[in-house]
Coordinates of C-alpha atoms and ligand atoms in Angstrom, one line a residue:
X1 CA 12.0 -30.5 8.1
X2 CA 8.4 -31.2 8.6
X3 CA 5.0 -28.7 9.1
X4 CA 1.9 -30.1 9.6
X5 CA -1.6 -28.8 10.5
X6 CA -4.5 -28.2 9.0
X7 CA -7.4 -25.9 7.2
X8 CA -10.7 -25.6 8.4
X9 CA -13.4 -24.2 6.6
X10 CA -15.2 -23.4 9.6
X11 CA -12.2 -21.3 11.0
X12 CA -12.2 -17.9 9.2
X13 CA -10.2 -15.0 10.6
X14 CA -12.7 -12.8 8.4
X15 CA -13.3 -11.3 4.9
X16 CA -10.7 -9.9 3.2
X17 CA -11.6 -6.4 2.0
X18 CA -10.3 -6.1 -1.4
X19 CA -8.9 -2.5 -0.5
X20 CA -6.0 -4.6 1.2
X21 CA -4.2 -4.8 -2.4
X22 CA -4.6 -0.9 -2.8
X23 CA -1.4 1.1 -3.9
X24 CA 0.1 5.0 -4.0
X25 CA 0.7 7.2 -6.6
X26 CA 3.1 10.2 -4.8
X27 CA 4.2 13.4 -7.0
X28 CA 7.4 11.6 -6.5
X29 CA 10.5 11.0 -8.5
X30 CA 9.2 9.8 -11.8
X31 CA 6.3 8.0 -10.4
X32 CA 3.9 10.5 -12.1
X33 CA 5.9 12.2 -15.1
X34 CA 8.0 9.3 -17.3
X35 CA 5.6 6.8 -14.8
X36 CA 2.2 6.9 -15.6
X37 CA 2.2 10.1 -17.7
X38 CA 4.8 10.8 -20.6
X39 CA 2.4 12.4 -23.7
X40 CA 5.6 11.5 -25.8
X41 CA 6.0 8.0 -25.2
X42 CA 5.0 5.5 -28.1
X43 CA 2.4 4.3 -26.1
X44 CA 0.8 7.3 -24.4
X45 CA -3.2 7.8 -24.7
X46 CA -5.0 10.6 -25.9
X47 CA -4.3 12.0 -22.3
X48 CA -1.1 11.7 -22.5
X49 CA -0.8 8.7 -19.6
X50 CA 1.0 5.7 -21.0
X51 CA -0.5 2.7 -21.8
X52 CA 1.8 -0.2 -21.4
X53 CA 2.1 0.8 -17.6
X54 CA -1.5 1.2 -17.7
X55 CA -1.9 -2.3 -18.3
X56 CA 0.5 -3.4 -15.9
X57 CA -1.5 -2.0 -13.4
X58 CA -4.7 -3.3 -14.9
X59 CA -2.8 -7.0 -14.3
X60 CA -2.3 -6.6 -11.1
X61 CA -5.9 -5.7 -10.3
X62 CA -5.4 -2.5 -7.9
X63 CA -8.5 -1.9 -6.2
X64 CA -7.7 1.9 -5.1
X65 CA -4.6 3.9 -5.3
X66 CA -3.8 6.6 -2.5
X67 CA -3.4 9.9 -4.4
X68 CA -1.4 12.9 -4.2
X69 CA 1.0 12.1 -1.0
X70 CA 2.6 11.2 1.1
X71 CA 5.4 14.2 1.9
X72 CA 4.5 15.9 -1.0
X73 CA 0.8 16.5 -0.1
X74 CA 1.2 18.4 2.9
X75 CA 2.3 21.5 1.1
X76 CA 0.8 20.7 -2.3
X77 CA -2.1 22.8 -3.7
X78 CA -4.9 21.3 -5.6
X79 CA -5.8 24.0 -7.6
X80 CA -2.2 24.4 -9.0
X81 CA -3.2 21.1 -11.2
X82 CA -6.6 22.2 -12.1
X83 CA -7.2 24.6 -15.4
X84 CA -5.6 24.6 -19.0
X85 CA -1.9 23.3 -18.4
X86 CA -0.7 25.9 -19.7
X87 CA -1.4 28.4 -17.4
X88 CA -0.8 26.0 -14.2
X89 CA 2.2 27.4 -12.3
X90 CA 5.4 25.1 -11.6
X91 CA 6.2 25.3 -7.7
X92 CA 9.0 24.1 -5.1
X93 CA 8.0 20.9 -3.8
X94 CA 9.9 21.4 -0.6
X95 CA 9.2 17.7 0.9
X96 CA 11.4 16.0 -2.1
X97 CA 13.5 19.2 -3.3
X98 CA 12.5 19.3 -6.9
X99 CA 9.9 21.1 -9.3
X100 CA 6.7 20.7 -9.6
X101 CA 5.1 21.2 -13.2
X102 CA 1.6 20.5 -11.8
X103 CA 1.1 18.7 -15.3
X104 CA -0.8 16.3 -14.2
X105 CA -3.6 16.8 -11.2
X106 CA -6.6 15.8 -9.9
X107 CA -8.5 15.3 -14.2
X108 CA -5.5 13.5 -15.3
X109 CA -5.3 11.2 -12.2
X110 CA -9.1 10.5 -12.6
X111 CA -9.1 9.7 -15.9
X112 CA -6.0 7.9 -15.2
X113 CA -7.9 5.8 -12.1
X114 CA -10.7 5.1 -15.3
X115 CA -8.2 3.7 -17.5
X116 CA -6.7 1.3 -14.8
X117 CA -9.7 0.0 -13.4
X118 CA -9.0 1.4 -10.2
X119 CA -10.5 3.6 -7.1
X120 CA -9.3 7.0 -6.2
X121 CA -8.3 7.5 -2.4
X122 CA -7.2 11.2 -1.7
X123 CA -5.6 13.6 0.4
X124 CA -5.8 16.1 1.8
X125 CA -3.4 18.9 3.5
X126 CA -3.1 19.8 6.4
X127 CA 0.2 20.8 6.8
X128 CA 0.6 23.7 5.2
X129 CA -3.4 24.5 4.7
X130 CA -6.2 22.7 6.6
X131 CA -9.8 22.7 6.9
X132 CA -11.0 25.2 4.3
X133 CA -9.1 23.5 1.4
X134 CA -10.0 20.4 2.4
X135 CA -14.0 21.2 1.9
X136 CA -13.2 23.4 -1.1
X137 CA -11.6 20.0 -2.7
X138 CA -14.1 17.7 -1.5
X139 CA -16.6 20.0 -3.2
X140 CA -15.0 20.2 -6.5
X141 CA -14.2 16.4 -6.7
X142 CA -18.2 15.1 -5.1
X143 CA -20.6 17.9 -5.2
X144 CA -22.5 18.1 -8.9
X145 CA -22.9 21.5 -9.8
X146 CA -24.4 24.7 -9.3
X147 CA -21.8 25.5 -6.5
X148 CA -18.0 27.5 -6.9
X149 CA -16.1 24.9 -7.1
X150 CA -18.4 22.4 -8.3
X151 CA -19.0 24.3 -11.3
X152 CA -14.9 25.4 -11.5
X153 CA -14.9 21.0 -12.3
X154 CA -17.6 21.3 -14.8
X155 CA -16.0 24.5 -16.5
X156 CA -12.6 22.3 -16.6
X157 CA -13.8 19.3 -18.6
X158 CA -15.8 17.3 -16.0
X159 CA -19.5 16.8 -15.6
X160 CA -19.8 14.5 -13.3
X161 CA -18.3 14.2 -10.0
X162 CA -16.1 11.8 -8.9
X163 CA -18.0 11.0 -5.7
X164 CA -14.4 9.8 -3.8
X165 CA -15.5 7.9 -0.9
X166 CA -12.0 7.4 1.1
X167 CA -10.1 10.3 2.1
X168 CA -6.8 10.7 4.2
X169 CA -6.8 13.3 6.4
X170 CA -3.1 14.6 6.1
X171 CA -0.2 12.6 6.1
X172 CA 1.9 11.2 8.8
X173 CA 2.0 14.5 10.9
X174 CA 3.7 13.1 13.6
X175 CA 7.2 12.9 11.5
X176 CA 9.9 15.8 12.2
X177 CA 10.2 15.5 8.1
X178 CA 6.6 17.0 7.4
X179 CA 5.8 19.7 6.4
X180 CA 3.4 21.6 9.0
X181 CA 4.0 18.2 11.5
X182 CA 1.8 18.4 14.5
X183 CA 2.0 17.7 17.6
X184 CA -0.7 14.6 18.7
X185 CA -3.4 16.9 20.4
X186 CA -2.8 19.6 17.6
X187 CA -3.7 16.9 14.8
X188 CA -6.3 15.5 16.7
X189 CA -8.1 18.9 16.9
X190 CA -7.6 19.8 13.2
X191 CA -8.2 16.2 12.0
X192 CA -11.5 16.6 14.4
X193 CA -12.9 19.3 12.9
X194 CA -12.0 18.8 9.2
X195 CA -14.1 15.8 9.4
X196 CA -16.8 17.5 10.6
X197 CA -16.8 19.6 8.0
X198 CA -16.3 16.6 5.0
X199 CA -18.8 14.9 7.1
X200 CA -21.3 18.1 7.2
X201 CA -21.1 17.7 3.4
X202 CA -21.7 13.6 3.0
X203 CA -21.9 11.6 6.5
X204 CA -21.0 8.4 4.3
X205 CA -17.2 9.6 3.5
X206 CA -14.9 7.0 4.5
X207 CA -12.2 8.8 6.8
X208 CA -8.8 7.9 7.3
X209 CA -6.8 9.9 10.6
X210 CA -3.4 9.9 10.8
X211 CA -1.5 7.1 13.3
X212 CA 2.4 6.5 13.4
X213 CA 4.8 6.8 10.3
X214 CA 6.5 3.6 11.7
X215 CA 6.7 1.8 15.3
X216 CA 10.0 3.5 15.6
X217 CA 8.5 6.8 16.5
X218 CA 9.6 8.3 19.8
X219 CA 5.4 9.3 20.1
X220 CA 4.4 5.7 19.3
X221 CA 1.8 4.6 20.2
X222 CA 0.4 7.4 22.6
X223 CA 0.2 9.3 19.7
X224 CA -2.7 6.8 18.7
X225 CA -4.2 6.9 21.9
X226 CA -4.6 10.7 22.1
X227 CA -5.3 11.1 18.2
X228 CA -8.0 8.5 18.5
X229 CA -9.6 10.5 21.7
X230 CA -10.3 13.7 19.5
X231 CA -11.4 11.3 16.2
X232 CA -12.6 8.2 17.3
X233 CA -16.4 8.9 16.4
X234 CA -15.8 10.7 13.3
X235 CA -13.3 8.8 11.2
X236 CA -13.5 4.9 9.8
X237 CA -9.6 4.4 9.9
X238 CA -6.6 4.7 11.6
X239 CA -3.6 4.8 8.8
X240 CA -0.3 2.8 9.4
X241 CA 3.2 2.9 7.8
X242 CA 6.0 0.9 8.1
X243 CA 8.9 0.4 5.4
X244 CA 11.3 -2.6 5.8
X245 CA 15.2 -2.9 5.0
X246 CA 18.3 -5.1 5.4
X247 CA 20.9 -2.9 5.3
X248 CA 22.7 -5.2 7.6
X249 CA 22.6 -7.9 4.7
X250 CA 20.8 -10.6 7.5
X251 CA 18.7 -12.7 5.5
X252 CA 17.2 -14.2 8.8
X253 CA 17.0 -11.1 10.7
X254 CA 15.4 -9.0 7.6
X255 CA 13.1 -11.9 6.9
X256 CA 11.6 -12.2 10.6
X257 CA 10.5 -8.6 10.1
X258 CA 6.6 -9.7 9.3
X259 CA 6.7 -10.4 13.0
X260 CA 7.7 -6.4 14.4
X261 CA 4.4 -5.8 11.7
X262 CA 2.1 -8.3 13.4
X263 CA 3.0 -6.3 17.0
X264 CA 2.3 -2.9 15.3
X265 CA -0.4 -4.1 14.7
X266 CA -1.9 -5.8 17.7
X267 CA -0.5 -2.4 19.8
X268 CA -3.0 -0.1 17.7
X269 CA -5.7 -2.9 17.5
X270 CA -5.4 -2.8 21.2
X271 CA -5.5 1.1 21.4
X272 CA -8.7 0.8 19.1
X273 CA -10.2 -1.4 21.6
X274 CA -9.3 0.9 24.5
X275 CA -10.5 4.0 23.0
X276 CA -14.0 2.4 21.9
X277 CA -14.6 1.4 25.5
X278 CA -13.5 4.4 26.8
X279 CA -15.6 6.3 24.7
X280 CA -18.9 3.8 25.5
X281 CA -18.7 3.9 21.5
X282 CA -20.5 1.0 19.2
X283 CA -18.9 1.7 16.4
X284 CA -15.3 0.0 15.3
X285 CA -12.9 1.3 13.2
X286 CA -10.0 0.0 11.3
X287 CA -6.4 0.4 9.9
X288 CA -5.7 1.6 6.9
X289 CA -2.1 0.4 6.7
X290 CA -1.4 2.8 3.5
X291 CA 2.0 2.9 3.0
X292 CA 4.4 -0.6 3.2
X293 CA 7.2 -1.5 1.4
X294 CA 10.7 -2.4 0.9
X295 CA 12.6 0.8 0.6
X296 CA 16.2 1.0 1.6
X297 CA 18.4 0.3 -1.6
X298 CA 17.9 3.5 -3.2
X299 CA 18.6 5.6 0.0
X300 CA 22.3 6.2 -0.8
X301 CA 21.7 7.4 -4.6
X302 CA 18.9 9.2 -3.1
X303 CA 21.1 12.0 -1.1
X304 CA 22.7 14.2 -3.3
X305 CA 18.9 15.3 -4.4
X306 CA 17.4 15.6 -1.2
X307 CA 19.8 17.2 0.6
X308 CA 19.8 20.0 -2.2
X309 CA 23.0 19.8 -3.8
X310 CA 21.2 19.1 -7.3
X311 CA 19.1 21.8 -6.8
X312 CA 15.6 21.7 -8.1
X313 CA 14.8 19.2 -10.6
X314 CA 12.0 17.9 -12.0
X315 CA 11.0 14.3 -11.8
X316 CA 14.5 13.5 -11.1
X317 CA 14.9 9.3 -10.1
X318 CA 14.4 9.1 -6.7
X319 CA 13.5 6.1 -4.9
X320 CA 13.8 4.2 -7.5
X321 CA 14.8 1.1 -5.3
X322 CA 15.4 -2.4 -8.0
X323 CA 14.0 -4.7 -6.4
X324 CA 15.7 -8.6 -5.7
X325 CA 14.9 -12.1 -4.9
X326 CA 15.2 -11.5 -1.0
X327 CA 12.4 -8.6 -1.2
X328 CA 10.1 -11.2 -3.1
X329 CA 10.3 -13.1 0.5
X330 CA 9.9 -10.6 2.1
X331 CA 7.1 -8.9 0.3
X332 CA 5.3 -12.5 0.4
X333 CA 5.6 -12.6 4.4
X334 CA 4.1 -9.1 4.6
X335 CA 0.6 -10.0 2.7
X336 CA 0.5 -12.9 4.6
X337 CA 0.7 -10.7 7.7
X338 CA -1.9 -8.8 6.8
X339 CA -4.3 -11.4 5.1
X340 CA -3.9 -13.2 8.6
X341 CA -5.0 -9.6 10.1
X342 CA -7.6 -9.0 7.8
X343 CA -9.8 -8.7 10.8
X344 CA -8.5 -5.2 11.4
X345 CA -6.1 -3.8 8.8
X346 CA -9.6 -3.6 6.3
X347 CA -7.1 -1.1 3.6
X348 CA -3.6 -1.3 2.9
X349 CA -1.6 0.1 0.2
X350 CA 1.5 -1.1 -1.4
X351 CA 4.3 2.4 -1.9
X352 CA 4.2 3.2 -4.2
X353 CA 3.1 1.7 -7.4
X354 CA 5.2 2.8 -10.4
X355 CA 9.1 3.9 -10.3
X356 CA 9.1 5.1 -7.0
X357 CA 9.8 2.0 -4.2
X358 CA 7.4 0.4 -7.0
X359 CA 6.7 -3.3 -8.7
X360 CA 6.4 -1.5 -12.1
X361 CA 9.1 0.4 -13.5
X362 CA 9.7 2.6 -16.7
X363 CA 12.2 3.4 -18.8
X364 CA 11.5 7.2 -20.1
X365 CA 10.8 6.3 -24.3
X366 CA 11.5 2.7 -23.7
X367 CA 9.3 -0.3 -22.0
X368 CA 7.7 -0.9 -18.8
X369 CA 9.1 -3.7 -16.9
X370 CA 8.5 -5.9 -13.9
X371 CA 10.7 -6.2 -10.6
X372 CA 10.8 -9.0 -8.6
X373 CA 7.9 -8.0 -6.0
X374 CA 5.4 -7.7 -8.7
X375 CA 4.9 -11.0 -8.3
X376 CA 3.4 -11.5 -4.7
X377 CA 2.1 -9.1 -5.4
X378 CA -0.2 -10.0 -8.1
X379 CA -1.0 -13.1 -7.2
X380 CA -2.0 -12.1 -3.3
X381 CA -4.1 -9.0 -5.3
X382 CA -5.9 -12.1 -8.1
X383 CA -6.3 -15.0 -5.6
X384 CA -6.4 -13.5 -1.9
X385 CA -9.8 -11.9 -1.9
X386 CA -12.7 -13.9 0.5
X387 CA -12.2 -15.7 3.6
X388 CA -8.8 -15.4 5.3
X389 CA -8.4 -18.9 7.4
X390 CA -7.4 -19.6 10.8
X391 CA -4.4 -22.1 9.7
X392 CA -2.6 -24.5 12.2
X393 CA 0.9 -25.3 11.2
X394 CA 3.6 -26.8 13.4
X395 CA 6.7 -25.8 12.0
X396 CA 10.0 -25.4 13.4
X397 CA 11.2 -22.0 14.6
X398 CA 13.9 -19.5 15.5
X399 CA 14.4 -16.4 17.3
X400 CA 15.5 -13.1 16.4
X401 CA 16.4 -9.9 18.8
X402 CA 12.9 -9.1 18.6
X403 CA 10.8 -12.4 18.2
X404 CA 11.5 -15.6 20.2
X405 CA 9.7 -17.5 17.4
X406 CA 9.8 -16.8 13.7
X407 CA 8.1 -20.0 12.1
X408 CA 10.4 -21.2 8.8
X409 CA 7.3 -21.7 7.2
X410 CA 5.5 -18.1 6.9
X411 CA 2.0 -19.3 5.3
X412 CA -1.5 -17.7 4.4
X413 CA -4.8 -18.5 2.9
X414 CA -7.9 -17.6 1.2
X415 CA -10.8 -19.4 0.0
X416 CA -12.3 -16.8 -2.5
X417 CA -15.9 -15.9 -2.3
X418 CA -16.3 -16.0 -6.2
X419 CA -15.0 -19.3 -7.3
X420 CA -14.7 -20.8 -4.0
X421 CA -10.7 -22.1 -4.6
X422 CA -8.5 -22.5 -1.5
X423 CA -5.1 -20.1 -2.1
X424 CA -2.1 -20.8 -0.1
X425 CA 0.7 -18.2 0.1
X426 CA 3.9 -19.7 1.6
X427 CA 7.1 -18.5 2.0
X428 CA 10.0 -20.8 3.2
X429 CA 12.7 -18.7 5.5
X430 CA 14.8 -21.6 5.9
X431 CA 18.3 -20.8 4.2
X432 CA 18.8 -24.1 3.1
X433 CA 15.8 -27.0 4.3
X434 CA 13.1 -28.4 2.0
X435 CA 10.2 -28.5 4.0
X436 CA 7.3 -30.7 3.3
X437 CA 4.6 -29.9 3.8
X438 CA 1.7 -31.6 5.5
X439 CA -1.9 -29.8 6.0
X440 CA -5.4 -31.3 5.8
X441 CA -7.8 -29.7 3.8
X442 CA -10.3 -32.4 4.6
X443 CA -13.2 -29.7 5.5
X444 CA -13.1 -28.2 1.7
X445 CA -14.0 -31.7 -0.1
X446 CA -12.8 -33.1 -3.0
X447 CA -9.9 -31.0 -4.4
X448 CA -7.0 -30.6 -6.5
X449 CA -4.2 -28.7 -7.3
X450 CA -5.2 -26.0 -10.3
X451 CA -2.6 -23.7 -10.0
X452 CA 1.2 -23.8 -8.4
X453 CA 3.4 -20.9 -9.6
X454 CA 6.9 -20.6 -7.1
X455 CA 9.7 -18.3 -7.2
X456 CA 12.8 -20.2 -5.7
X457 CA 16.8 -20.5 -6.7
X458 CA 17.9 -17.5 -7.5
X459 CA 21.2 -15.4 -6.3
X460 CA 19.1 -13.7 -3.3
X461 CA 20.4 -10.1 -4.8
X462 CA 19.7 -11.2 -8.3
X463 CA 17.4 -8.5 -9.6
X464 CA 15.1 -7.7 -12.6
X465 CA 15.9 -4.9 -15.5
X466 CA 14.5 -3.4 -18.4
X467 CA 16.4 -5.9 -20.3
X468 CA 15.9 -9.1 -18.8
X469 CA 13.8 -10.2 -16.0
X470 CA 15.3 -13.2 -14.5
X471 CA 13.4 -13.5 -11.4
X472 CA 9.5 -14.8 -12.5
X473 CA 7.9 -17.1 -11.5
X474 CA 8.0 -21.0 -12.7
X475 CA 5.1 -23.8 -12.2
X476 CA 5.8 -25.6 -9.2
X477 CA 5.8 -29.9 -9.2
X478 CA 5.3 -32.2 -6.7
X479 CA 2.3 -30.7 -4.5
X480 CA -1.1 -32.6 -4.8
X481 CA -4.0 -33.7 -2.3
X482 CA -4.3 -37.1 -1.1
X483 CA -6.6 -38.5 1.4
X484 CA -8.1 -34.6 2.0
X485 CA -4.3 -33.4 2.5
X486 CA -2.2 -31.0 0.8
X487 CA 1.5 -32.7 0.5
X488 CA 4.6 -31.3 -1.2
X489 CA 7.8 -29.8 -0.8
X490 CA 8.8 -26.3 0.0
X491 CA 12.2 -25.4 -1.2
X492 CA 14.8 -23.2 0.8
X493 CA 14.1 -20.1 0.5
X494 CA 11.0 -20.1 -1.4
X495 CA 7.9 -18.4 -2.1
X496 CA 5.2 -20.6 -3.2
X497 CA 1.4 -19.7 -4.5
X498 CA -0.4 -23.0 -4.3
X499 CA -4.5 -23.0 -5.7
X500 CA -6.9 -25.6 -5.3
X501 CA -9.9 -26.1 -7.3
Ligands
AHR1 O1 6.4 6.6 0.1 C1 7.4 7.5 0.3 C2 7.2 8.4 1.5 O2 7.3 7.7 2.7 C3 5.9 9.1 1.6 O3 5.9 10.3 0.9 C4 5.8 9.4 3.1 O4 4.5 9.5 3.5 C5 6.6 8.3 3.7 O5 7.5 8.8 4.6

């Protein structure tokens, strides 16, 4: 099987905004206690947050992580993780039916965020609380001092504020599973006017409203439309999430998913559109797709906690999906979907980023491993920063029940803005065709192949562990550039990261 096309340097989609590699930290599971804080581990820092997961993160160089929830922040209060730990009261988190030790809050995070080389993005409730707690915490984490709360921060350890830039106005208040949900016109007024206020305290806040919790919703996508009427001029974002799964074990079906992503989308691109000319507006806004991810093998283990029959425990495993060679592909054809969308989807965050539906993993005392999707991961978050190209490959294709054409070849690329290297990210569907590939590059000059790392041949349920990690990726052979054109061979089922220098 053949694909041909081409690169051209003069066709750019548009700039990737870093912020598209972001990732979520949830009170969750064991994504923050035995994830990134356990003061007992043999490699825990003086604040208790552990280091070897640190540089995990650190490796895969996570521009921002989203921060508390999710579920869980839509009845959390901040204060609760503020103060001497000691006196910090342990609460019911109802969203996930377990305790909450409020441990570690908003000082650990940050310091955490320091340690990581990474941005905070927070939210903020408004489920169970709303527009007064979100000013009081936007106070205590940006104002300086000489205020309440400002001066509650400085009393607590920090001097300086944190001055967050992007905040999340709630969490996906249209779901029937939220705490305090909402209907569209009520979350449009509250999410209204609590911008105003964050805005009454520092106009240049980046401001993320709630959209759809997945394309699936019955409210989809008016619930844009009507959310957007209320917010439009006050907020920068639009937030998506979509999870993916294969429960029915289709390889092909699971794998064509990428395309139900690109009409998500396009629909609330197009609702952007409509609202800004509707409103005579000049400003645009974007989508903050903040939560994507596999998540559907731990759903089963995942039961007997959430529907109560374990009671309430604290930082019990849940979600704690292990990840296999499929979800690599899959994983792989999701950045490409949104490095080809860069145009609109300006933020997107992987969920979550450590135990919890994560690429890192812990072991509570033991090491920090990597699962399979770590890898695309990484080298999307390293390589796919700059220009996002307008490719043209004619591959073969096939249909699914909901796309007529799924291209076998699902490919990507960047030419980064700091060293100036063309990155292609290419994932073969085909269960069993080498493809070769065919795509001039003519318009980039002289260049050569500096990097080729693939992931191909394994059991498509073979998984990674704490005691072997089986699925990494090799160097790749037999791709170089002749004549101006990229040539080589695309194994069956396949992802491939090809650089040139
Ligand atoms: O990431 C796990 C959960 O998925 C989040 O808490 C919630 O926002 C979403 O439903």
């Amino acid at each position: 099987m053949q694909a041909t096309g081409s690169a051209d340097s003069a066709h750019v989609i548009g700039t990737v905004d870093a912020r598209l590699y972001g990732s979520f930290v949830e009170h969750l599971g064991r994504a923050v206690y035995t994830g990134i804080y356990e003061p007992d581990h043999p490699t825990a820092n003086a604040n208790g947050m552990r280091q070897d997961v640190i540089d995990l993160v650190r490796e895969l160089e996570v521009p921002i992580v989203r921060y508390p929830g999710g579920n869980f922040v839509s009845a959390y209060n901040w204060e609760d993780g503020i103060g001497p730990r000691e006196d910090r009261p342990v609460r019911l988190d109802l969203a996930w039916h377990t305790a909450e030790s409020n441990q570690v809050g908003i000082h650990e995070f940050a310091d955490w965020a320091t340690a990581a080389n990474t941005e905070m993005m927070l939210a903020v409730n408004l489920g169970s609380r709303g527009l007064d707690e979100a000013r009081a915490l936007l106070e205590y984490v940006n104002h300086p001092g000489g205020t309440h709360w400002s001066d509650l921060r400085r009393t607590n350890g920090r001097e300086e504020p944190w001055n967050v830039k992007m905040w999340c106005l709630g969490n996906e208040m249209d779901g029937p599973w939220q705490i305090g949900q909402k209907t569209a016109e009520e979350y449009g007024r509250i999410a209204f006017e609590t911008a105003k206020a964050m805005r009454a305290f520092d106009n240049s806040l980046e401001l993320v409203v709630c959209g759809s919790s997945t394309p699936n919703m019955p409210t989809y996508p008016a619930w844009e439309a009507t959310v957007l009427d209320y917010t439009y001029d006050s907020v920068d974002y639009i937030s998506l999430h979509m999870y993916f799964e294969n429960h029915a074990g289709d390889t092909a079906r699971y794998l064509a998913q990428n395309a139900r992503l690109d009409d998500y989308i396009q629909t609330v691109a197009g609702v952007i559109t409509y609202t800004k000319a509707k409103k005579r507006s000049k400003k645009d806004i974007y989508i903050s797709f903040d939560e994507w991810n596999v998540w559907y093998h731990s759903k089963e283990a995942d039961k007997t906690i959430l529907e109560g029959h374990d009671g309430w425990p604290h930082a019990p495993a849940l979600l704690e999906d292990v990840y296999n060679f499929e979800d690599v592909l899959q994983v792989g054809c999701i950045i490409n979907t949104f490095i080809r969308r860069c145009d609109v989807v300006k933020v997107a965050c992987l969920a979550q980023l450590v135990n919890v539906i994560a690429p890192i993993m812990t072991v509570p005392g033991g090491p920090a491993w990597r699962q399979t999707t770590f890898y695309p991961y990484l080298y999307a978050s390293k390589f796919g920063r700059g220009k996002a190209l307008r490719l043209v490959v004619d591959v073969p294709a096939y249909a699914t029940d909901f796309a007529e054409t799924v291209p076998y070849l699902d490919v990507a690329a960047v030419e980064s803005d700091s060293d100036g290297a063309l990155t292609f990210f290419i994932v073969n569907r085909h269960p069993t065709e080498t493809i070769d590939l065919d795509l001039s590059v003519q318009g980039f000059g002289e260049r050569r192949v500096v990097a080729d790392k693939v992931i191909a041949g394994h059991d498509l349920r073979a998984v990674n562990g704490p005691d072997g990690q089986p699925v990494e990726p090799a160097d790749g052979t037999g791709v170089g550039v002749t004549d101006g054109r990229l040539q080589g061979s695309i194994a069956p089922l396949s992802y491939r990261m090809i650089r040139l220098g």
